[in-house]
Tab-separated table of C-alpha atoms in Angstrom:
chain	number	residue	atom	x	y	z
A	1	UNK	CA	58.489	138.322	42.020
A	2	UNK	CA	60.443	135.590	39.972
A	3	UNK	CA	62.213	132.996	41.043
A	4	UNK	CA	66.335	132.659	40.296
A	5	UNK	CA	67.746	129.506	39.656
A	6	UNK	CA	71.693	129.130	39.582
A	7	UNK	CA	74.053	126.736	40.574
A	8	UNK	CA	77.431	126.616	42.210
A	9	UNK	CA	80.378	124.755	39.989
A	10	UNK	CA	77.228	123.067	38.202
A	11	UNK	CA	75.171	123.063	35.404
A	12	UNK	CA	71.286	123.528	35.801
A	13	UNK	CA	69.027	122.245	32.990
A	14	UNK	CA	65.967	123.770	31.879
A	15	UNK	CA	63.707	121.099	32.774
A	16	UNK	CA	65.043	121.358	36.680
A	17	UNK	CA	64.337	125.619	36.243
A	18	UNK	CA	60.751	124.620	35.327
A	19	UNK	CA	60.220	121.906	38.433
A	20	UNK	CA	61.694	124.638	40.637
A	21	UNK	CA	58.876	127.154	39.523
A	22	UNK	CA	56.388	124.615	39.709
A	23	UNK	CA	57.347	123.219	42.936
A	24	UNK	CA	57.443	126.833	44.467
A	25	UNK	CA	53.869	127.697	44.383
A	26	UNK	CA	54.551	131.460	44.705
A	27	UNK	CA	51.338	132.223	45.357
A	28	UNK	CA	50.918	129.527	48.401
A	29	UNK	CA	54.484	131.353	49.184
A	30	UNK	CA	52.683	134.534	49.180
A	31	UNK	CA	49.740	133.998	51.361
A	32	UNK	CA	52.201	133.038	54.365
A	33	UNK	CA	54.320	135.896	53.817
A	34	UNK	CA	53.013	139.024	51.742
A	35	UNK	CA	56.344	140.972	52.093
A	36	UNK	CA	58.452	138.547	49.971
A	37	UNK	CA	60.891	140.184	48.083
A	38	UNK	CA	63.162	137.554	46.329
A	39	UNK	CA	63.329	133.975	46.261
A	40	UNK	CA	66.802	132.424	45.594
A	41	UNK	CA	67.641	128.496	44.711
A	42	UNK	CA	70.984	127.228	44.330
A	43	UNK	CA	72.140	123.744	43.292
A	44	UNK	CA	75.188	122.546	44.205
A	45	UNK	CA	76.687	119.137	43.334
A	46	UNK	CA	79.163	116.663	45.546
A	47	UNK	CA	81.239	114.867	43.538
A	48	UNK	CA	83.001	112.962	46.391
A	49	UNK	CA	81.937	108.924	45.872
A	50	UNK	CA	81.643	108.440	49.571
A	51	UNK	CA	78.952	110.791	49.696
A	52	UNK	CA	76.708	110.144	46.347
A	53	UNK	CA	73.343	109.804	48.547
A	54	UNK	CA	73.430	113.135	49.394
A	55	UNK	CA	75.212	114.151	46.461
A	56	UNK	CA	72.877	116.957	45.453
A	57	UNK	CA	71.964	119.955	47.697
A	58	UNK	CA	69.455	122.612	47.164
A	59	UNK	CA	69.770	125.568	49.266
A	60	UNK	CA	66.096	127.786	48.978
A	61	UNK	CA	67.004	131.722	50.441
A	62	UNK	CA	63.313	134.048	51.040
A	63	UNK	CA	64.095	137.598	51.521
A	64	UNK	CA	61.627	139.770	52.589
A	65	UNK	CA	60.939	142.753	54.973
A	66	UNK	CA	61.475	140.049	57.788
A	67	UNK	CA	64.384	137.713	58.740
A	68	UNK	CA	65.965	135.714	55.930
A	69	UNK	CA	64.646	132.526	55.832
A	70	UNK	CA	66.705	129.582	54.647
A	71	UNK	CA	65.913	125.990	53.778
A	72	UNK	CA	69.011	123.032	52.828
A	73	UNK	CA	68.348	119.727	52.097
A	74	UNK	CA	70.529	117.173	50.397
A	75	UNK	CA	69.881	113.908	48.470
A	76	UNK	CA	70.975	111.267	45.811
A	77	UNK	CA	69.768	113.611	43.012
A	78	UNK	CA	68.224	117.313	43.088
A	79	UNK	CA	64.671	116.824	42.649
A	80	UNK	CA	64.754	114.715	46.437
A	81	UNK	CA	66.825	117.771	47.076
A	82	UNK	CA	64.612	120.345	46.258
A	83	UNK	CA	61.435	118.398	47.715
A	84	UNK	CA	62.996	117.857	51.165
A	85	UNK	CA	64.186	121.389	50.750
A	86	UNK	CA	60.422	122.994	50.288
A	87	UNK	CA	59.109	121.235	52.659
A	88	UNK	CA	61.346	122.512	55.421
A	89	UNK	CA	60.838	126.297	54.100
A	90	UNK	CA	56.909	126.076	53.598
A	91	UNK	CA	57.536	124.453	57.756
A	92	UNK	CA	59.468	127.749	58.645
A	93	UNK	CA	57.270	130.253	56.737
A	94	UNK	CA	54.228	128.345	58.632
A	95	UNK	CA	55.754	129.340	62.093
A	96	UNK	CA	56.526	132.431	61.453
A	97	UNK	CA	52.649	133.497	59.689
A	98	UNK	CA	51.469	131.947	63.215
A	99	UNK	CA	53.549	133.391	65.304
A	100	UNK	CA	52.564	136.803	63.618
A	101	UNK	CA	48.995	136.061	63.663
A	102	UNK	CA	49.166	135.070	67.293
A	103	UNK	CA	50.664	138.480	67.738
A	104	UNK	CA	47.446	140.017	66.322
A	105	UNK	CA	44.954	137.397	67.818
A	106	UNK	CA	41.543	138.638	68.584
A	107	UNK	CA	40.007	138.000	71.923
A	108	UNK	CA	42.896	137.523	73.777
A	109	UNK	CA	42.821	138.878	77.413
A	110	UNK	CA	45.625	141.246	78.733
A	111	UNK	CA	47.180	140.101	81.669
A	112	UNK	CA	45.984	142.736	83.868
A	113	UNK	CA	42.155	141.269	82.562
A	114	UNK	CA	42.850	137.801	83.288
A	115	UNK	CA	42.304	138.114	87.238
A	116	UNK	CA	38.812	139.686	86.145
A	117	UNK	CA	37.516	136.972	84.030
A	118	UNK	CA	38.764	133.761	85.392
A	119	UNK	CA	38.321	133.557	88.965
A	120	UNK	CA	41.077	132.729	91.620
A	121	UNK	CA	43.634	132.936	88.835
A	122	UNK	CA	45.596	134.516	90.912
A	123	UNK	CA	45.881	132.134	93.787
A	124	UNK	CA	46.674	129.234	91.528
A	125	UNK	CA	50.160	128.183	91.221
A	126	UNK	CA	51.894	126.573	88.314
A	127	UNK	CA	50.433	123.183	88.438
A	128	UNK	CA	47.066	124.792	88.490
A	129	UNK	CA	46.749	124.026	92.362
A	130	UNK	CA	45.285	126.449	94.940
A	131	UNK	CA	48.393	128.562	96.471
A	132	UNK	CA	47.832	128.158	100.337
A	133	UNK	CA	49.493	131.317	102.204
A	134	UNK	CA	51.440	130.468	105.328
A	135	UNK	CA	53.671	132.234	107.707
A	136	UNK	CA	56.717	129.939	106.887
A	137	UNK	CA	59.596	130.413	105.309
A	138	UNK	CA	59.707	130.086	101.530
A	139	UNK	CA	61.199	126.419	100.836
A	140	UNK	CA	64.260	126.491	98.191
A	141	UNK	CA	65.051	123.793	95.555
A	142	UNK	CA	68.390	122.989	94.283
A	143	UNK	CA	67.102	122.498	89.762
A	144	UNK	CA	70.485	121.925	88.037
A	145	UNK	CA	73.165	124.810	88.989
A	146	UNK	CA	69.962	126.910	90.058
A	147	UNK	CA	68.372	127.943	93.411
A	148	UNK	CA	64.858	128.422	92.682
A	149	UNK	CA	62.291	129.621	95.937
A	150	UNK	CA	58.729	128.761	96.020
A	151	UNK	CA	57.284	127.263	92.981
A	152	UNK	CA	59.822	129.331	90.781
A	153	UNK	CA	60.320	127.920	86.760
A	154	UNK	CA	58.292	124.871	85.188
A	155	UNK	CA	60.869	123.720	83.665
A	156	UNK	CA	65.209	124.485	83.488
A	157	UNK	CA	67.228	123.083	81.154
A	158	UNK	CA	70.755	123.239	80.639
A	159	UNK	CA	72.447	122.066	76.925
A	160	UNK	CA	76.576	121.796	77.099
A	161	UNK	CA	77.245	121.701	73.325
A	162	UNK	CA	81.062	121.000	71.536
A	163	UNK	CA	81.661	123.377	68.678
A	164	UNK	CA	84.769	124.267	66.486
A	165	UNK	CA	85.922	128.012	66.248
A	166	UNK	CA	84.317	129.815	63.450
A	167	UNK	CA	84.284	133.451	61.498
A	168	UNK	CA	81.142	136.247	62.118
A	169	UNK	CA	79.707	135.389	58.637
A	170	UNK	CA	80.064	131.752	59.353
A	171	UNK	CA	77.811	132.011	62.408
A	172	UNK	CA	75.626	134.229	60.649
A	173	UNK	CA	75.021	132.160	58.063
A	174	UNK	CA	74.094	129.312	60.880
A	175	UNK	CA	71.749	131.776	62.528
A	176	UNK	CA	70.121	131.951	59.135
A	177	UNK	CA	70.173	128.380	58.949
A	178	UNK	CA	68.111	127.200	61.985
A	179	UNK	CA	65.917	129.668	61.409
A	180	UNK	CA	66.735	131.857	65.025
A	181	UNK	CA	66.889	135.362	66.372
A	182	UNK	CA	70.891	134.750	67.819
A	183	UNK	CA	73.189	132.086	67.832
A	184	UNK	CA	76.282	131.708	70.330
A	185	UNK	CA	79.812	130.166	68.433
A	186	UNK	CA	83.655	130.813	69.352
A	187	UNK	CA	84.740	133.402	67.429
A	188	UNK	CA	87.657	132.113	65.476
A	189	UNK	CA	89.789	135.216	65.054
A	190	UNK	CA	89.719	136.041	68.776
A	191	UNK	CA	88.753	132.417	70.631
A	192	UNK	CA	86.290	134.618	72.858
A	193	UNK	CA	82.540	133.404	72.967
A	194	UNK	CA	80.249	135.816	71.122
A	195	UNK	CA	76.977	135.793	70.497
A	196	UNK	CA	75.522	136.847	67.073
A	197	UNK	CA	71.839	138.490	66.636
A	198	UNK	CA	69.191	140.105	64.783
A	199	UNK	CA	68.058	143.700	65.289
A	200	UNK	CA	66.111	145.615	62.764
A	201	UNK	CA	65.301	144.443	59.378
A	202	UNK	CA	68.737	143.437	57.633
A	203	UNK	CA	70.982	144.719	60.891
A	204	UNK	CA	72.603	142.466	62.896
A	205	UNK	CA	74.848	142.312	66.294
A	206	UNK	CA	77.362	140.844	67.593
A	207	UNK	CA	78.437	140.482	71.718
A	208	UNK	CA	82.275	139.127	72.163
A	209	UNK	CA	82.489	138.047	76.106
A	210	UNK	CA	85.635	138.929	77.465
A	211	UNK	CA	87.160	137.946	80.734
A	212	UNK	CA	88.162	140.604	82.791
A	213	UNK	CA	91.252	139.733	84.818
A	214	UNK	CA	90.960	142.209	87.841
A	215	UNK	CA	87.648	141.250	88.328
A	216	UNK	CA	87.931	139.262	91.467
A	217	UNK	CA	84.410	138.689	92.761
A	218	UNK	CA	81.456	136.636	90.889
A	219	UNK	CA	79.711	138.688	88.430
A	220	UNK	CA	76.222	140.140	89.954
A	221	UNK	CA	74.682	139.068	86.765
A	222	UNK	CA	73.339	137.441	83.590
A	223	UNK	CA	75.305	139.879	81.206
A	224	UNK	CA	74.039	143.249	79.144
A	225	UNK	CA	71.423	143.259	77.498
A	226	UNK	CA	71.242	142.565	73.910
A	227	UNK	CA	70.008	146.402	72.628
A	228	UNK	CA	71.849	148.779	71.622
């Protein structure tokens, strides 16, 4: 597998090539993801004054039989660029080899072992507490625009974020970015929420949420499901 260099509306010398393919340690690369396919750096340049301390960006793309992963990074010159840049793709290709090797840990018990091995684990509730069983009624707590009975989540958090409209590749290209399996935007074209998301390999989806206007009672639930 080699490495391409290129840049967009800017000249690369030689001697940044050869940092690039020294800085990439393909082989370290390698060992956290053995399907690599192609590894992509671009260099782009800023040349607005206001902005000369991040003048330089370095955008690192990994395909492989996996997601895309994507690492940014901008500085005063490219070499800052490209450091700050491998450090957050070596970070990503680090979560993903764990999660995968969590996937094939050894030892791990099944959940229908668990009640087997460690004793009471079933009568423990989230805090780690002994469950006592009564006759009375299960209490209900009010945890942000949720009603939650009995012990119900640890935790439930709600994020309100402000974002402007954007197009399907745009938001795929975000969803790329941070590194996740979907990302919600407002779709610019028809100012509906949608949802993009990964399915299979190099396939991806897309969910538009549409209001329906004869629909006069609350909706029974959370919305489809993302297969299909």
């Amino acid at each position: 597998m080699d490495i391409v260099v290129k840049g967009r509306k800017t000249e690369v010398p030689e001697r940044f090539r050869k940092h690039v393919a020294d800085k990439l340690k393909l082989d370290k690369i390698q060992k956290l993801d053995a399907k690599v396919i192609s590894l992509d750096v671009e260099v782009s340049k800023e040349h607005n004054p206001r902005q000369a301390d991040r003048s330089d960006r370095v955008e690192i793309t990994l395909r492989s039989r996996g997601p895309v992963i994507r690492a940014e990074a901008s500085a005063s010159d490219p070499y800052a660029a490209l450091d700050l840049a491998t450090g957050k793709l070596e970070a990503r290709l680090r979560k993903q080899h764990d999660k995968r090797s969590d996937r094939r840990g050894n030892g791990r018990l099944s959940a229908a072992e668990v009640p087997d091995v460690v004793p009471n684990v079933a009568e423990l509730n989230a805090n780690g507490q002994p469950v006592a069983h009564t006759s009375e009624s299960i209490p209900t707590t009010k945890i942000g625009s949720l009603e939650v009975q009995g012990e119900g989540p640890l935790v439930v958090r709600e994020k309100v974020h402000t974002a402007a409209p954007m197009t399907l590749d745009q938001a795929l290209y975000e969803m790329e970015l941070v590194g996740h399996d979907f990302y919600l935007f407002v779709d610019s074209e028809t100012k509906q929420p949608s949802v993009v998301y990964r399915r299979h390999a190099y396939d991806y989806g897309v969910i538009h949420l549409e209001t329906d206007p004869l629909a006069g009672s609350p909706a029974g639930g959370a919305g489809g499901a993302l297969g299909g």
